[in-house]
XYZ file of C-alpha atoms in Angstrom:
679
model
C 68.825 -79.617 92.627
C 70.744 -80.396 95.816
C 73.115 -83.327 95.777
C 71.145 -85.570 98.119
C 67.880 -85.106 96.237
C 69.584 -85.592 92.912
C 71.257 -88.751 94.158
C 67.949 -90.217 95.302
C 66.261 -89.256 92.047
C 69.099 -90.884 90.115
C 68.565 -94.130 92.009
C 64.811 -94.045 91.373
C 65.358 -93.235 87.700
C 67.960 -95.960 87.280
C 66.108 -98.748 89.098
C 62.806 -97.862 87.465
C 64.493 -98.162 84.104
C 66.120 -101.484 84.995
C 62.964 -103.031 86.482
C 60.302 -101.642 84.168
C 62.617 -101.105 81.219
C 61.547 -104.305 79.437
C 57.887 -103.197 79.586
C 58.742 -99.714 78.349
C 60.807 -101.203 75.543
C 57.929 -103.544 74.687
C 55.491 -100.634 74.428
C 57.947 -98.574 72.372
C 58.787 -101.288 69.850
C 55.180 -102.335 69.273
C 54.182 -98.665 69.003
C 56.978 -97.986 66.498
C 55.775 -100.830 64.326
C 52.271 -99.319 64.258
C 53.346 -95.760 63.480
C 53.078 -96.041 59.700
C 50.412 -98.716 59.672
C 48.096 -96.937 57.247
C 50.873 -96.438 54.697
C 52.416 -99.896 55.083
C 49.355 -102.085 55.530
C 48.509 -102.282 51.787
C 52.066 -103.505 51.185
C 52.356 -105.846 54.162
C 48.807 -107.181 54.020
C 47.511 -106.962 50.427
C 43.806 -107.584 49.954
C 43.108 -111.275 49.261
C 40.823 -110.357 46.376
C 40.488 -107.164 44.402
C 37.110 -105.513 44.147
C 36.902 -103.529 40.951
C 33.969 -101.478 42.151
C 30.542 -101.152 40.653
C 27.855 -98.566 40.046
C 25.235 -100.309 42.174
C 26.662 -102.197 45.165
C 24.359 -104.526 47.013
C 22.348 -103.083 49.875
C 23.995 -103.387 53.224
C 21.391 -105.841 54.618
C 22.237 -108.169 51.704
C 25.934 -107.979 52.519
C 25.193 -108.689 56.180
C 23.095 -111.675 55.197
C 26.029 -113.105 53.229
C 28.278 -112.799 56.257
C 25.676 -114.308 58.601
C 25.313 -117.260 56.239
C 29.057 -117.851 56.542
C 28.849 -117.631 60.348
C 25.644 -119.502 61.228
C 24.541 -119.125 64.810
C 27.264 -116.583 65.716
C 26.131 -113.137 66.853
C 27.248 -110.148 64.784
C 28.846 -107.560 67.050
C 29.746 -104.747 64.646
C 30.103 -103.747 61.041
C 32.598 -101.299 59.590
C 32.193 -99.274 56.403
C 35.462 -97.834 55.172
C 36.417 -95.693 52.205
C 34.408 -95.235 49.054
C 32.303 -97.554 46.875
C 33.892 -100.925 46.240
C 35.805 -101.044 49.537
C 35.094 -104.294 51.429
C 32.653 -104.151 54.328
C 34.075 -105.592 57.543
C 31.859 -107.556 59.927
C 32.999 -108.735 63.353
C 31.442 -111.612 65.223
C 31.224 -112.735 68.825
C 33.653 -115.599 68.231
C 36.433 -113.130 67.382
C 36.292 -113.678 63.627
C 36.292 -110.799 61.140
C 34.833 -111.242 57.643
C 35.398 -109.025 54.598
C 32.436 -108.820 52.199
C 32.619 -107.612 48.619
C 29.792 -105.039 48.337
C 29.486 -105.608 44.596
C 29.162 -109.374 44.732
C 27.727 -109.704 48.251
C 30.183 -112.500 48.931
C 32.717 -113.174 51.662
C 36.204 -112.617 50.261
C 38.356 -112.947 53.406
C 38.204 -114.300 56.932
C 40.669 -113.714 59.748
C 40.669 -113.250 63.532
C 39.799 -109.814 64.908
C 43.479 -109.284 65.761
C 44.769 -111.120 62.716
C 47.382 -109.966 60.258
C 50.692 -108.325 61.060
C 49.342 -104.969 62.206
C 46.320 -106.466 63.961
C 48.611 -108.661 66.031
C 50.920 -105.742 66.796
C 47.970 -103.619 67.950
C 46.769 -106.485 70.124
C 50.178 -106.703 71.772
C 50.544 -102.937 72.132
C 47.121 -102.533 73.762
C 47.347 -105.757 75.798
C 44.194 -106.994 74.078
C 45.325 -110.583 74.523
C 43.872 -110.205 78.040
C 40.191 -111.078 78.386
C 39.496 -108.012 80.534
C 39.714 -104.831 78.437
C 39.688 -102.633 81.514
C 42.672 -104.518 82.926
C 44.461 -104.123 79.599
C 43.848 -100.360 79.650
C 45.051 -100.141 83.255
C 48.309 -101.948 82.467
C 49.040 -99.853 79.383
C 48.127 -96.619 81.172
C 50.223 -97.476 84.223
C 53.280 -98.090 82.092
C 52.704 -94.747 80.381
C 52.316 -93.003 83.739
C 55.581 -94.448 85.011
C 57.307 -93.423 81.785
C 55.962 -89.869 82.021
C 56.656 -89.136 85.668
C 59.687 -91.200 86.618
C 61.569 -91.656 83.385
C 60.927 -88.570 81.256
C 60.402 -85.919 83.961
C 63.003 -87.495 86.241
C 65.456 -87.786 83.372
C 65.030 -84.123 82.453
C 65.632 -83.105 86.068
C 68.810 -85.178 86.139
C 69.933 -83.823 82.767
C 69.508 -80.173 83.711
C 73.082 -78.834 83.619
C 74.691 -77.617 86.793
C 76.997 -74.732 86.161
C 77.466 -75.399 82.458
C 75.910 -74.071 79.282
C 72.704 -75.644 78.092
C 74.154 -75.923 74.596
C 77.097 -77.978 75.811
C 74.839 -80.281 77.795
C 72.661 -80.864 74.727
C 75.530 -81.603 72.330
C 76.300 -85.109 71.128
C 80.022 -85.850 71.292
C 80.768 -88.801 68.992
C 84.478 -88.560 69.757
C 83.852 -90.027 73.224
C 84.478 -93.711 73.761
C 83.036 -96.492 75.894
C 80.913 -95.577 78.890
C 81.540 -91.859 78.380
C 79.942 -92.024 74.926
C 77.066 -94.178 76.218
C 76.272 -91.620 78.928
C 76.495 -88.691 76.522
C 74.250 -90.432 73.979
C 71.803 -91.368 76.749
C 71.510 -87.796 77.985
C 71.298 -86.116 74.594
C 68.899 -88.600 72.981
C 66.763 -88.494 76.126
C 66.618 -84.711 75.951
C 65.542 -84.530 72.322
C 63.057 -87.392 72.724
C 61.538 -86.141 75.971
C 59.006 -83.784 74.368
C 57.721 -86.486 72.044
C 57.709 -89.175 74.715
C 55.929 -86.897 77.162
C 53.266 -86.116 74.557
C 52.806 -89.795 73.735
C 52.539 -90.865 77.355
C 50.312 -88.055 78.570
C 47.893 -88.443 75.669
C 47.518 -92.111 76.584
C 46.274 -91.402 80.118
C 42.711 -90.256 79.287
C 42.473 -93.188 76.865
C 43.370 -95.644 79.623
C 41.873 -94.197 82.825
C 38.416 -92.828 83.520
C 39.832 -90.583 86.252
C 42.148 -88.952 83.693
C 39.210 -88.490 81.319
C 37.166 -86.860 84.082
C 40.113 -84.701 85.148
C 40.380 -83.423 81.592
C 36.744 -82.252 81.625
C 37.256 -80.553 84.980
C 40.457 -78.857 83.784
C 38.769 -77.231 80.769
C 35.410 -76.616 82.456
C 33.414 -79.083 80.336
C 30.427 -81.042 81.529
C 30.952 -84.746 81.986
C 29.802 -86.806 78.974
C 26.107 -87.675 79.127
C 25.357 -91.350 79.733
C 24.346 -93.439 76.774
C 20.584 -93.479 76.152
C 18.636 -96.709 76.598
C 16.604 -98.664 74.061
C 12.922 -99.241 74.659
C 11.807 -102.503 76.198
C 11.362 -105.009 73.372
C 7.959 -106.531 72.648
C 7.686 -110.237 73.448
C 9.461 -112.264 70.795
C 10.884 -109.159 69.068
C 14.401 -109.335 67.621
C 16.880 -106.470 67.299
C 17.020 -104.837 63.902
C 19.594 -106.015 61.400
C 22.639 -103.713 61.715
C 22.713 -103.173 57.968
C 19.052 -102.170 57.900
C 19.506 -99.906 60.901
C 22.408 -98.098 59.212
C 20.398 -97.634 56.020
C 17.722 -95.909 58.117
C 20.112 -93.776 60.137
C 22.815 -92.800 57.651
C 21.245 -89.355 57.107
C 22.454 -88.350 60.571
C 26.058 -88.056 59.316
C 27.557 -85.812 56.659
C 29.249 -87.948 53.988
C 31.233 -90.094 56.440
C 34.506 -91.712 55.362
C 34.409 -94.303 58.111
C 31.407 -95.778 59.917
C 31.364 -98.287 62.767
C 27.992 -99.752 63.856
C 28.132 -101.643 67.154
C 25.338 -104.014 68.229
C 23.679 -103.770 71.634
C 25.529 -105.896 74.179
C 22.514 -106.583 76.376
C 18.821 -105.780 76.640
C 18.256 -102.042 77.038
C 21.510 -101.038 75.363
C 21.249 -98.896 72.216
C 23.044 -99.516 68.953
C 26.009 -97.155 68.898
C 27.272 -95.664 65.661
C 30.351 -93.484 65.314
C 31.680 -91.994 62.133
C 34.365 -89.696 60.742
C 32.377 -87.071 58.855
C 33.468 -85.145 55.791
C 35.808 -82.292 56.752
C 36.816 -83.829 60.104
C 40.190 -82.422 61.273
C 41.691 -85.843 62.013
C 40.765 -89.557 61.916
C 39.734 -89.556 65.575
C 37.314 -86.601 65.239
C 34.333 -88.882 65.786
C 30.653 -88.028 65.622
C 28.248 -90.298 67.510
C 24.622 -91.435 67.225
C 22.592 -93.892 69.275
C 19.620 -95.787 67.887
C 16.914 -97.899 69.465
C 17.943 -101.498 68.836
C 14.353 -102.595 68.045
C 12.575 -99.641 66.461
C 15.575 -97.995 64.846
C 14.548 -94.614 66.244
C 17.325 -92.060 66.716
C 17.805 -91.636 70.476
C 20.554 -89.002 70.437
C 23.338 -87.741 68.205
C 26.432 -85.657 68.833
C 28.677 -84.338 66.092
C 32.355 -83.742 66.771
C 32.059 -80.028 66.046
C 29.197 -79.619 68.524
C 30.672 -81.764 71.288
C 32.259 -80.306 74.429
C 35.783 -78.926 74.528
C 36.810 -81.750 76.841
C 35.563 -84.346 74.348
C 37.352 -82.688 71.429
C 40.611 -82.572 73.396
C 40.107 -86.198 74.400
C 39.640 -87.324 70.801
C 42.522 -85.162 69.592
C 44.721 -86.749 72.263
C 43.837 -90.107 70.764
C 44.847 -88.900 67.301
C 48.148 -87.531 68.611
C 48.884 -90.710 70.534
C 48.207 -92.830 67.469
C 50.249 -90.623 65.138
C 47.129 -89.751 63.129
C 47.613 -86.006 62.988
C 49.595 -85.732 59.785
C 52.808 -87.106 58.306
C 55.032 -84.623 60.164
C 53.650 -85.790 63.502
C 54.168 -89.393 62.454
C 57.843 -88.800 61.736
C 58.399 -86.755 64.894
C 56.713 -89.424 66.953
C 58.609 -92.221 65.220
C 61.981 -90.570 65.837
C 61.091 -89.737 69.441
C 59.894 -93.231 70.302
C 62.856 -94.714 68.440
C 64.970 -93.158 71.186
C 63.527 -95.602 73.748
C 65.598 -98.598 72.564
C 68.594 -96.270 72.314
C 67.994 -95.091 75.878
C 67.555 -98.689 77.035
C 70.834 -99.759 75.455
C 72.866 -96.776 76.649
C 71.341 -96.861 80.148
C 71.955 -100.559 80.733
C 75.418 -100.545 79.165
C 76.395 -97.532 81.268
C 75.304 -99.229 84.500
C 77.022 -102.485 83.570
C 80.233 -100.731 82.604
C 80.159 -98.683 85.771
C 79.769 -101.778 87.945
C 81.856 -104.231 85.957
C 84.989 -105.659 87.456
C 88.311 -104.845 85.827
C 89.057 -107.073 82.852
C 91.818 -109.550 83.751
C 95.177 -108.516 82.304
C 96.754 -110.122 79.263
C 99.460 -112.717 79.827
C 102.508 -112.061 77.675
C 105.943 -113.690 77.433
C 109.186 -111.753 77.107
C 110.602 -113.010 73.809
C 113.634 -110.724 73.555
C 115.391 -107.939 75.442
C 117.630 -105.462 73.624
C 120.037 -102.697 74.612
C 118.726 -99.791 72.563
C 120.735 -96.931 74.034
C 122.566 -95.902 77.157
C 120.258 -96.864 80.014
C 117.415 -97.896 77.675
C 116.267 -101.482 77.160
C 113.626 -102.750 74.773
C 111.303 -105.643 75.610
C 109.591 -107.674 72.925
C 106.359 -109.200 74.266
C 104.343 -111.974 72.636
C 101.160 -113.738 73.665
C 101.757 -116.326 76.362
C 99.092 -118.644 74.937
C 99.867 -118.161 71.246
C 96.727 -116.197 70.392
C 96.977 -112.879 68.492
C 97.384 -109.851 70.714
C 94.667 -107.166 70.691
C 95.108 -104.574 67.966
C 96.415 -101.156 68.953
C 96.667 -97.663 67.480
C 99.767 -95.557 67.030
C 100.443 -93.708 70.288
C 98.932 -96.427 72.508
C 100.485 -97.789 75.700
C 100.171 -100.814 77.976
C 100.361 -101.156 81.738
C 102.929 -103.715 82.941
C 102.310 -105.419 86.298
C 105.531 -106.020 88.221
C 106.278 -108.509 90.992
C 106.614 -105.733 93.553
C 102.951 -104.847 92.999
C 103.628 -101.781 90.895
C 101.990 -101.058 87.542
C 103.922 -98.967 85.047
C 102.763 -97.542 81.706
C 104.966 -97.973 78.639
C 104.302 -96.777 75.097
C 104.154 -99.308 72.261
C 107.043 -98.630 69.883
C 106.329 -101.009 67.026
C 104.133 -100.622 63.942
C 100.417 -101.010 64.817
C 100.102 -103.262 61.758
C 101.951 -105.959 63.720
C 99.655 -108.327 65.631
C 102.178 -110.907 66.836
C 104.103 -108.745 69.303
C 104.263 -105.608 71.410
C 107.523 -103.670 71.691
C 108.180 -101.372 74.645
C 111.288 -99.524 75.827
C 112.212 -98.610 79.396
C 114.786 -96.069 80.515
C 116.515 -96.837 83.804
C 115.874 -93.871 86.095
C 118.397 -92.871 88.755
C 115.464 -91.877 90.951
C 113.426 -95.010 90.203
C 110.801 -95.883 92.804
C 110.785 -99.495 91.713
C 109.387 -99.511 88.192
C 112.290 -99.042 85.783
C 114.681 -100.758 88.199
C 112.496 -103.862 88.279
C 112.225 -103.953 84.483
C 116.000 -103.630 84.034
C 117.139 -105.901 86.868
C 114.435 -108.536 87.325
C 112.752 -109.180 83.972
C 114.399 -111.892 81.871
C 113.755 -113.510 78.489
C 111.061 -116.177 78.929
C 109.372 -114.457 81.866
C 105.574 -114.236 81.727
C 104.158 -110.823 82.597
C 100.647 -109.464 83.020
C 99.771 -106.323 81.105
C 96.702 -104.083 80.848
C 95.539 -102.468 77.648
C 96.396 -101.403 75.134
C 94.742 -98.005 75.485
C 95.417 -94.757 73.669
C 95.446 -91.278 75.163
C 97.753 -89.960 72.427
C 96.100 -90.760 69.068
C 96.933 -89.296 65.696
C 94.471 -86.604 64.645
C 91.950 -87.640 62.026
C 92.075 -85.572 58.853
C 95.574 -84.136 59.411
C 97.479 -83.389 56.207
C 100.961 -83.318 57.784
C 102.303 -84.556 61.135
C 105.275 -83.070 62.967
C 106.635 -85.558 65.528
C 108.952 -84.041 68.108
C 110.667 -86.289 70.693
C 113.318 -85.854 73.355
C 115.106 -88.743 75.064
C 112.875 -91.678 75.942
C 109.990 -89.648 74.479
C 110.800 -91.335 71.160
C 108.816 -94.429 72.193
C 105.232 -93.414 71.211
C 106.430 -91.336 68.241
C 108.394 -94.260 66.824
C 105.185 -96.253 66.454
C 103.531 -93.238 64.861
C 106.373 -92.810 62.364
C 106.167 -96.461 61.265
C 102.401 -96.240 60.926
C 102.505 -93.005 58.912
C 105.306 -94.273 56.671
C 103.425 -97.489 56.022
C 100.341 -95.710 54.781
C 102.259 -93.086 52.787
C 101.195 -90.134 54.936
C 103.094 -86.854 55.142
C 105.194 -86.528 58.306
C 108.556 -85.551 59.767
C 110.173 -86.849 62.955
C 112.689 -84.796 64.940
C 114.524 -86.644 67.727
C 116.608 -84.718 70.264
C 119.242 -86.707 72.207
C 122.260 -85.824 74.336
C 124.621 -87.822 72.130
C 124.738 -90.681 69.667
C 124.893 -93.258 72.434
C 121.620 -91.899 73.839
C 119.692 -92.458 70.587
C 117.250 -95.319 71.070
C 116.356 -97.523 68.074
C 119.107 -95.817 66.033
C 119.370 -98.697 63.542
C 115.618 -98.622 62.865
C 115.501 -94.835 62.469
C 118.354 -94.881 59.934
C 116.608 -97.307 57.596
C 116.287 -96.048 53.981
C 112.495 -95.873 54.224
C 112.815 -92.989 56.721
C 115.364 -91.020 54.683
C 114.446 -87.342 54.516
C 111.720 -87.797 57.130
C 113.627 -88.646 60.320
C 116.066 -86.092 61.724
C 118.247 -86.670 64.807
C 119.620 -83.645 66.692
C 122.257 -83.722 69.417
C 122.807 -81.718 72.591
C 121.144 -78.332 72.107
C 121.470 -75.665 74.750
C 118.442 -73.666 75.826
C 119.124 -70.709 73.556
C 119.929 -72.831 70.523
C 116.853 -74.966 71.156
C 114.656 -71.865 71.178
C 116.126 -70.659 67.891
C 115.763 -74.046 66.223
C 112.170 -74.430 67.429
C 111.414 -70.928 66.179
C 112.499 -71.911 62.676
C 110.775 -75.306 62.743
C 107.445 -73.980 63.994
C 107.527 -70.520 62.452
C 104.381 -71.010 60.394
C 101.364 -73.168 61.053
C 99.787 -74.442 57.862
C 96.204 -75.619 57.866
C 95.975 -79.340 58.592
C 99.404 -79.569 60.255
C 99.531 -81.206 63.699
C 102.331 -81.294 66.264
C 103.030 -84.246 68.621
C 105.348 -83.898 71.622
C 106.835 -86.400 74.026
C 109.718 -85.921 76.411
C 110.483 -84.191 79.675
C 107.968 -81.647 80.979
C 110.583 -78.908 80.633
C 111.176 -79.766 76.970
C 107.473 -79.923 76.146
C 106.755 -76.615 77.903
C 109.442 -74.955 75.794
C 107.982 -76.366 72.572
C 104.452 -75.359 73.496
C 105.521 -71.791 74.249
C 107.197 -71.438 70.858
C 104.253 -73.052 69.047
C 101.770 -70.780 70.792
C 103.827 -67.706 69.890
C 103.750 -68.884 66.253
C 99.950 -69.118 66.376
C 99.669 -72.897 66.404
C 96.100 -73.580 67.608
C 95.759 -75.596 70.813
C 93.779 -78.319 69.039
C 96.739 -78.930 66.710
C 99.204 -79.597 69.553
C 99.176 -83.068 71.148
C 101.203 -83.938 74.237
C 102.079 -87.273 75.881
C 103.266 -87.128 79.502
C 105.249 -89.859 81.237
C 103.802 -88.627 84.487
C 100.997 -86.372 85.593
C 101.512 -82.751 84.575
C 103.620 -81.171 87.318
C 101.793 -77.882 86.876
C 98.468 -79.583 87.579
C 99.716 -81.800 90.402
C 101.405 -78.845 92.052
C 98.505 -76.437 91.541
C 96.892 -74.870 94.620
C 94.447 -77.181 96.356
C 91.201 -76.459 98.116
C 89.542 -78.706 100.705
C 86.362 -80.485 99.650
C 83.765 -82.916 100.971
C 83.946 -86.585 99.959
C 80.810 -88.739 100.242
C 80.971 -92.526 99.872
C 77.681 -93.736 98.388
C 77.824 -97.418 99.333
C 78.926 -96.956 102.938
C 77.059 -93.681 103.453
C 80.128 -92.063 105.036
C 81.159 -88.443 104.522
C 84.829 -87.478 104.796
C 86.709 -84.214 104.541
C 89.674 -83.968 102.157
C 92.009 -81.192 103.318
C 94.106 -79.184 100.901
C 97.344 -81.016 101.805
C 96.078 -84.613 101.430
C 94.926 -86.691 98.475
C 91.702 -88.653 98.192
C 93.632 -91.911 98.472
C 95.352 -90.771 101.663
C 92.046 -89.783 103.257
C 90.475 -93.091 102.247
C 93.433 -95.042 103.637
C 93.164 -93.224 106.956
C 89.415 -93.943 107.080
C 89.949 -97.651 106.490
C 88.517 -97.638 102.973
C 91.108 -99.429 100.845
C 91.515 -98.378 97.225
C 94.041 -100.269 95.077
C 96.990 -98.048 94.163
C 100.275 -98.473 92.371
C 102.109 -95.487 90.924
C 100.495 -92.764 93.053
C 101.524 -90.396 90.238
C 98.317 -90.377 88.200
C 99.633 -92.476 85.322
C 98.697 -96.134 85.914
C 94.944 -95.922 86.525
C 94.961 -98.522 89.314
C 93.084 -96.230 91.683
C 90.458 -95.200 89.113
C 87.098 -94.893 90.886
C 83.582 -94.302 89.585
C 82.158 -90.822 90.183
C 78.438 -90.596 90.945
C 78.221 -86.861 91.438
C 80.493 -83.847 91.613
C 82.815 -81.700 89.535
C 86.262 -83.272 89.209
C 89.578 -81.436 88.955
C 91.488 -83.957 86.862
C 95.243 -83.855 87.392
C 96.180 -87.279 86.027
C 97.883 -88.444 82.838
C 95.884 -91.672 82.578
C 92.326 -90.773 81.589
C 91.787 -89.390 78.109
C 90.468 -85.865 77.482
C 87.126 -87.415 76.543
C 87.025 -89.300 79.852
C 87.935 -86.108 81.693
C 85.032 -84.367 79.958
C 82.634 -87.194 80.831
C 83.500 -86.806 84.506
C 82.352 -90.290 85.525
C 85.740 -91.563 86.767
C 88.548 -90.025 88.798
C 92.170 -90.999 89.498
C 92.100 -90.668 93.270
C 95.853 -90.491 93.894
C 96.306 -87.048 92.285
C 92.966 -85.604 91.145
C 90.636 -83.555 93.305
C 87.204 -81.952 93.256
C 85.499 -78.680 93.996
C 82.695 -78.518 96.528
C 81.395 -82.051 97.012
C 82.369 -85.348 95.405
C 80.325 -88.562 95.597
C 82.167 -91.805 94.821
C 80.887 -95.336 94.288
C 82.582 -96.653 97.443
């Protein structure tokens, strides 16, 4: 699907879901509650009085007379015979009341409204039978189903269809994703697996709701249209219609051992009495056979068994059974699971839209409680809540973004134990080539200052299920690994930390690392040349044992050297974890191709040449995007992606967010072909 068409379809799909979503959710939830009605009704609505059964139940006219005596002056509209001997006979009246009569005692044993009881009320809501006009109710229910089928299910499948990726990958749930990325993945995958069921449910409802759909079904299969109902003879003056019980006694021979019989009274003069039944051996509960009787003489006017009816009629009735989940227990479960996806789709769809459009969460206000000289050129900053409330919890490896007075935002790893909730500890190395970040922290920040920070967020987490962790740091790269070491030591996990520094005066947090609790686990190494480093790494990483994971943080040159040795020693890529202090120079410096940039909100289309970034092109076009580091590490310029394949070159978004592809760091990352942004 071309980008423009897909974009328009996405808007239709999204706004249809937001506007009609409550109705779709209403239909799904009421339908879910009805799915196992037959199995649950005896438990939820136990019979008010047990009928033990008898060898000679009262004749049906006697039972009807008992009900009429309890409803004097109210017209009987229908009677229902269900199950075997001893099952109560149901009689419905024009005032909406439904009476249950014990066939053995010919006495009324229960009274409730036609739509009474838990499941009766749910069916009334699901079919909109609280409206006086049944045709209007059918139209509303059918219209909702039609919208669901065409715009939501079909449109959703068209949007899901992968572009340039494997179908298997597009249909795989990825629980490791977080936030909006997980919501989108769950929305797409659950929608895919539910689409077949939802499409079956919605399409089978159309001939039940619309006469045009019923007629179209006959035309499609080449069946004749259903014959009109026959008419009763004109009644003699003063004649009354036959008692429904008496009429059924006369006409019961038409049906073959029926398990369910419904006898419906004539609505007006000239109408017949209609009887439909589920005969013995019927393939499903909606395989109905019909008969029409003269309301006054009781003569059989016409009958039509299910087996002898037209193909169109059999498909129509089977559609009703499928829609109602009455085609076996397997269908019930499939339908239940499929429809259960609707609330999941509603939640993931709405949350995804809200997260995509939400404004950035205001930063946390923290106070600088202490500043320490940790090593040559390295200062630590202890941050506490400015308002006294506990700080948000964080994981080992997490970092925060510090907002500086010069407008810059810089990312610093949290060095302290994640078990601490009263403070954050960061360390900053003064860089000789500082562009304002480290210089501002060293020269301008004082004890007592109040700073604004973002986060914490974690792009460098410890691997779940690892049996041993190898932490390898160089220089200021000790900062995230120090928090990991404290966390692992606190929970008694197996680990070793190797810290490479130029000299003793360059070792940050030396006093902490030399504590007795780290004895035998923390190793500090000084000033290795390139050749010696290669030899030492070769010995350290010579063998990869199952469950061992390696964590690296330091200069890009150092981490490249470690990764080369680890790869040569057959360490799998998934067991090597890297934290960059800046965007990967290999990615940032990789060859660039020009691409087209479309701005959805303004409708503008711009060209991004190979030698300019997205931010630079936007600036030149007068479309301001907030920026700070312009190195792909702070996330200030993060922008929502509507469409396109991103080439992520940043060190801010997590691998899961890169895979989701719904945000891009516009100062360093690029795209191939065409990129559509929410600008």
